[in-house]
CSV table of C-alpha atoms in Angstrom, one decimal:
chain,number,residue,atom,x,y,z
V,1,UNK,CA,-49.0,-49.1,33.2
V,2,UNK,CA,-47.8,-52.6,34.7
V,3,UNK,CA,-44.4,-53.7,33.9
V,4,UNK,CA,-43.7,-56.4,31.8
V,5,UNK,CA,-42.8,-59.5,33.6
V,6,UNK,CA,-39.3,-60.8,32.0
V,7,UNK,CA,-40.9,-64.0,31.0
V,8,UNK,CA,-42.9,-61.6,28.5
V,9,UNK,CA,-39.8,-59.5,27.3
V,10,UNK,CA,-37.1,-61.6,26.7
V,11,UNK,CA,-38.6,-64.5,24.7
V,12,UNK,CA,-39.7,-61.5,22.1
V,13,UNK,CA,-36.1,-60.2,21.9
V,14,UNK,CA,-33.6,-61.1,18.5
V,15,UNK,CA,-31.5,-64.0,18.8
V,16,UNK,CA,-28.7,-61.7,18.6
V,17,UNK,CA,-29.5,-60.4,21.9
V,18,UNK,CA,-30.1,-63.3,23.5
V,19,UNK,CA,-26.6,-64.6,22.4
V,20,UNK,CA,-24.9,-61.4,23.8
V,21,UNK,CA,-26.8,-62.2,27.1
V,22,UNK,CA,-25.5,-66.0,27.0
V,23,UNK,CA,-22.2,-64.7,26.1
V,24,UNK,CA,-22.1,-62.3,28.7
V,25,UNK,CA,-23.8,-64.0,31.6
V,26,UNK,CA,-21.6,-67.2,30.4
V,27,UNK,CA,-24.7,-69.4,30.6
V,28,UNK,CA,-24.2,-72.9,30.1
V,29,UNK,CA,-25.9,-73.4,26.3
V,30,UNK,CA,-24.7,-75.1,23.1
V,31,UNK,CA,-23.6,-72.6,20.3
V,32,UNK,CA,-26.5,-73.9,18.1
V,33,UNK,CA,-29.4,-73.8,21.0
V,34,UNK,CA,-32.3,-73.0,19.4
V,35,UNK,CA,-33.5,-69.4,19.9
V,36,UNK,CA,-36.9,-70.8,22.3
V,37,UNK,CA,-34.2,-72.9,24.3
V,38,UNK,CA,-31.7,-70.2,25.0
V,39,UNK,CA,-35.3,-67.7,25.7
V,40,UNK,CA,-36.0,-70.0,28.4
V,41,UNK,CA,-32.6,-70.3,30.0
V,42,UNK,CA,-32.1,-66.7,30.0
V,43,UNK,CA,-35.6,-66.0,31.8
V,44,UNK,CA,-34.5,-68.0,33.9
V,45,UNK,CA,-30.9,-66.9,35.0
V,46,UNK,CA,-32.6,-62.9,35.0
V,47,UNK,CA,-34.9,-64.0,37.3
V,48,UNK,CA,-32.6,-65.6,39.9
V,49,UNK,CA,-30.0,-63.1,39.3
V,50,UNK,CA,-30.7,-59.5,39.4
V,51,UNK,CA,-27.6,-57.8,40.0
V,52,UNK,CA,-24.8,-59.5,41.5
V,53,UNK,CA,-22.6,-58.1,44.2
V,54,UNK,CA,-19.3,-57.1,42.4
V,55,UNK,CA,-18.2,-60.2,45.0
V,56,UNK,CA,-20.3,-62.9,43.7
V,57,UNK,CA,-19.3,-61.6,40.4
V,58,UNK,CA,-15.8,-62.1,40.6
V,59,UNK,CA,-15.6,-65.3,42.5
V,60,UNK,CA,-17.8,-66.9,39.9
V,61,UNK,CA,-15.3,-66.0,37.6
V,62,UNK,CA,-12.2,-67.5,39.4
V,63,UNK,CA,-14.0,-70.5,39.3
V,64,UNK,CA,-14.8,-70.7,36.1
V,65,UNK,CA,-11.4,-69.7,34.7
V,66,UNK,CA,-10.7,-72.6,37.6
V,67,UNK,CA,-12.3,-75.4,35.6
V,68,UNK,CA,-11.6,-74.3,31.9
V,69,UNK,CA,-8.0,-74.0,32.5
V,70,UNK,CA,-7.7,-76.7,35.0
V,71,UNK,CA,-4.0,-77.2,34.0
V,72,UNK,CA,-2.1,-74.1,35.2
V,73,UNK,CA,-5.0,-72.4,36.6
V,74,UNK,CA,-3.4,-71.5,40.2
V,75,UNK,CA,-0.6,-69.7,38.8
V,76,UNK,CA,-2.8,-67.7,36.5
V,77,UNK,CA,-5.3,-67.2,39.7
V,78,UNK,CA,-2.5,-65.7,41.6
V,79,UNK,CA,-1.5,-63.2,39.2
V,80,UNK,CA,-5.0,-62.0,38.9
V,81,UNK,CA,-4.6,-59.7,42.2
V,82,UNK,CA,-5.8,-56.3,40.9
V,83,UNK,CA,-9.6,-55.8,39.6
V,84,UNK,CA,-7.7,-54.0,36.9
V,85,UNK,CA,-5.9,-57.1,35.9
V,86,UNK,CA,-9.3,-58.8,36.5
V,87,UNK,CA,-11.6,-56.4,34.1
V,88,UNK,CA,-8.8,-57.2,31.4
V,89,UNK,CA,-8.8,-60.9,31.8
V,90,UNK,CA,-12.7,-60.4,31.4
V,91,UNK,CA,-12.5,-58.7,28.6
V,92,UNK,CA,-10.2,-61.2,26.7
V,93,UNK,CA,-12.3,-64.0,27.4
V,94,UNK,CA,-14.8,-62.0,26.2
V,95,UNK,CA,-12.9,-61.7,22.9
V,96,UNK,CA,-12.1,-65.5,22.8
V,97,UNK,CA,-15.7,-66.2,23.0
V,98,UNK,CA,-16.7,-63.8,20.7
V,99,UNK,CA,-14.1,-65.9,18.0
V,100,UNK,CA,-15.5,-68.9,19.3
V,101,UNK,CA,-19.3,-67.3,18.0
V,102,UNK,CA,-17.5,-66.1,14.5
V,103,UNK,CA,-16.9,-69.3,13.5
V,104,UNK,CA,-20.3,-70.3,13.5
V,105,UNK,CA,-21.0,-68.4,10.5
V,106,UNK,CA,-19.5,-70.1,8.0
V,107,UNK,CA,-18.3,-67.9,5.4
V,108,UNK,CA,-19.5,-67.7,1.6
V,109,UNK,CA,-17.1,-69.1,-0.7
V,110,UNK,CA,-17.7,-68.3,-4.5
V,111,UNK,CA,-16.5,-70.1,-7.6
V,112,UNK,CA,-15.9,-68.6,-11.0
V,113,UNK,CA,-13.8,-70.1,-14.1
V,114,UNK,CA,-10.3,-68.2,-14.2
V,115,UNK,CA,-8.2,-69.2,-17.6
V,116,UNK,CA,-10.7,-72.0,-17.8
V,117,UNK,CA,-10.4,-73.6,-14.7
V,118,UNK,CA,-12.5,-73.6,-11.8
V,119,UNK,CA,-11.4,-71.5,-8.7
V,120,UNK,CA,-13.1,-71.0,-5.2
V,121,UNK,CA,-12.4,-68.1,-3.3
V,122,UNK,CA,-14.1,-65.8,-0.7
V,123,UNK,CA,-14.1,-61.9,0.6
V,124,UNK,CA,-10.9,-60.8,1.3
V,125,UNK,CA,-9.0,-62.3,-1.5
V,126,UNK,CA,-6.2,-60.9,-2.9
V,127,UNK,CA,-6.9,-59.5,-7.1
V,128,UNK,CA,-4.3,-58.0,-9.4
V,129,UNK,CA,-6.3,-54.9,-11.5
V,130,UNK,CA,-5.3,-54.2,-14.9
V,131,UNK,CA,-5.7,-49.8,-14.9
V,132,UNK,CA,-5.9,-47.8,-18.1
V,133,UNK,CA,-1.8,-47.6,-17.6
V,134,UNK,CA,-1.4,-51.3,-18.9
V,135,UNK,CA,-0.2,-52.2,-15.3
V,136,UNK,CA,-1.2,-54.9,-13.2
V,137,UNK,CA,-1.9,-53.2,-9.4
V,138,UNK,CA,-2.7,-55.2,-5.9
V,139,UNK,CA,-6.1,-55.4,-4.7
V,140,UNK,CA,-8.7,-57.3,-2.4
V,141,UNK,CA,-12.5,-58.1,-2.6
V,142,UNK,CA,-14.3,-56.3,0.0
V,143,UNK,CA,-17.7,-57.1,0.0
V,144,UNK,CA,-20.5,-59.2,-2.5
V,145,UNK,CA,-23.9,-57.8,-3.6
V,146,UNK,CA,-26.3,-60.6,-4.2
V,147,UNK,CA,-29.0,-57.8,-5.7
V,148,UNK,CA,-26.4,-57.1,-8.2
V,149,UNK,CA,-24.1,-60.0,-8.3
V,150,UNK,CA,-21.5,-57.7,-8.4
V,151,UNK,CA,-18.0,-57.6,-5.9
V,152,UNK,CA,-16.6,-54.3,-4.6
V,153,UNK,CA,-12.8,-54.2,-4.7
V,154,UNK,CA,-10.5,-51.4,-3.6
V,155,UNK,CA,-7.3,-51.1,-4.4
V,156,UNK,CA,-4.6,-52.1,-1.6
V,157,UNK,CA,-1.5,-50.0,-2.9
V,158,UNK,CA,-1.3,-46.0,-2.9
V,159,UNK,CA,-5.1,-44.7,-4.3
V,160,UNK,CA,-7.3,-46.8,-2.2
V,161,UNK,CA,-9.5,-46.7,-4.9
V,162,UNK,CA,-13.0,-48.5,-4.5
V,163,UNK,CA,-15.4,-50.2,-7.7
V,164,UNK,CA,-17.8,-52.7,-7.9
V,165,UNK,CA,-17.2,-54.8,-11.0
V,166,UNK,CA,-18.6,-58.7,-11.6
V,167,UNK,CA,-16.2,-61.6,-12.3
V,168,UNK,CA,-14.8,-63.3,-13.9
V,169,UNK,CA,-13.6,-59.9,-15.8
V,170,UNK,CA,-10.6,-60.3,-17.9
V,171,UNK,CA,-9.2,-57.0,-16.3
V,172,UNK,CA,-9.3,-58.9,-13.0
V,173,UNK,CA,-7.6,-61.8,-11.6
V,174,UNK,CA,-7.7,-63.2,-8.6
V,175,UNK,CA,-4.2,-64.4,-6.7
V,176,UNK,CA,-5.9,-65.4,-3.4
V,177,UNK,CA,-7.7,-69.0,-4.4
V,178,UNK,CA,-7.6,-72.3,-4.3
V,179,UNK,CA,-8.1,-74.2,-7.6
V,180,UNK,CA,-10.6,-76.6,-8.1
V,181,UNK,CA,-8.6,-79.5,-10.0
V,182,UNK,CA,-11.2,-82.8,-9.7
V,183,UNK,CA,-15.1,-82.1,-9.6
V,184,UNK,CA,-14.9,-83.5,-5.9
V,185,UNK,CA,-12.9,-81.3,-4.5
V,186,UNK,CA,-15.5,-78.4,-5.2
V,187,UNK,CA,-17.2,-76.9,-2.5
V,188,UNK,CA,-21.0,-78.3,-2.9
V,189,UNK,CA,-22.2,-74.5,-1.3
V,190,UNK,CA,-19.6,-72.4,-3.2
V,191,UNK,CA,-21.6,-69.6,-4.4
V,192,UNK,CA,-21.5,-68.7,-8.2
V,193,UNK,CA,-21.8,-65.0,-8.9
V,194,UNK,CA,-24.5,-63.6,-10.5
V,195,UNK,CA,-23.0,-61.9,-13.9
V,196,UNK,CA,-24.2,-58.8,-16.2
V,197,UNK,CA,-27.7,-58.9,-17.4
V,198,UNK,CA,-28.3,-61.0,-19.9
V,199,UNK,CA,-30.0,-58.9,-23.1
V,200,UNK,CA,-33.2,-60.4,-24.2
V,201,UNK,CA,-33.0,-61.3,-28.2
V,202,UNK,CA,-34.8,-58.4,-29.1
V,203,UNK,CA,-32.7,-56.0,-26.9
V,204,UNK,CA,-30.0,-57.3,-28.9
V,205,UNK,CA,-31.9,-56.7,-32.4
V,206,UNK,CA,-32.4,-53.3,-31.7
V,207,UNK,CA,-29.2,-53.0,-30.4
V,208,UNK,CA,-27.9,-54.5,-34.2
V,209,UNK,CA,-30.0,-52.0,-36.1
V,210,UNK,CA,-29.5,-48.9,-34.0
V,211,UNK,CA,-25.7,-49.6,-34.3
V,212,UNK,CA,-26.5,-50.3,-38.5
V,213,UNK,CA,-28.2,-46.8,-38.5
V,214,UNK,CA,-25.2,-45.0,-37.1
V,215,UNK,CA,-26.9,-44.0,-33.6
């Protein structure tokens, strides 16, 4: 079998991948570069650069800590002796990048009436959970299931205790939001929650007369 030519490959790869390769080859794209752009560019840099030398590698990288941190950048050159202290500086900037990419993805924020005023809030909030006990116990949203509209929640003090539950739910309220006070300060993408099912009228008939017959 031939081998596929790179041209061929890489344009069919996820844009996940390709952002990986731009983060890790540091290639000099916009964020928001459309998928066919960043393809092209990253043809391109495989082609021209097969493996570096470990060399070429490095000095690349002193230059380019060179011009992003042109203020103070000799003194932090000089302490880079070791390729110890090297691989670790590497790695961090790898992290700071990967923070930079986070933030692209704006997070969902959700709104939901609480004592009959609007609230927005997202994942990670802080709840209080009213248990069969009659106490109030700390909590946090982890996660939001559109299927189901529901939240899971677990329980932040001794049990660790996980349930999905929707909201608003009088046996949960939330302590991490921000309250909506004016109709233009609401969030026009804040997501609102999908709640139980609603029961069709006749669902709820039959409910009525299958309660009226004792069942």
């Amino acid at each position: 079998g031939e081998m596929q030519a790179p041209h061929d490959i890489i344009p069919a790869l996820d844009h996940a991948t390709l952002k990986k390769y731009r983060r890790q080859f540091r290639l000099d794209m916009p964020l928001q570069a459309p998928k066919e752009d960043l393809a092209k560019v990253v043809v391109s840099h495989f082609k021209e650069n097969r493996v570096p030398s470990e060399q070429v590698t490095l000095s690349k990288f002193i230059e380019m800590v060179k011009k992003r941190k042109e203020n103070g950048a000799g003194a932090m050159i000089s302490t880079i002796e070791t390729k110890r202290a090297m691989q670790r500086a590497l790695k961090e900037e790898e992290e700071e990048e990967e923070e930079d990419e986070e933030e692209e993805e704006e997070e969902d924020v959700f709104t939901i009436k609480q004592n009959g005023v609007p609230i927005e809030f997202v994942v990670g909030a802080k709840v209080e959970v009213l248990y069969d006990d009659q106490e109030w116990y700390p909590g946090e949203i982890c996660s939001y299931t559109e299927t189901t509209g529901k939240f899971r929640f677990k329980l932040t003090e001794g049990s660790n205790t996980r349930f999905a539950e929707w909201l608003p739910n009088d046996d949960i309220r939330l302590v991490g939001y921000k309250e909506i006070k004016d109709p233009s300060e609401a969030n026009p993408n804040a997501i609102t929650p999908g709640g139980p099912p609603v029961k069709t009228k006749l669902e709820q008939e039959v409910d009525a007369e299958q309660k009226a017959d004792g069942k």
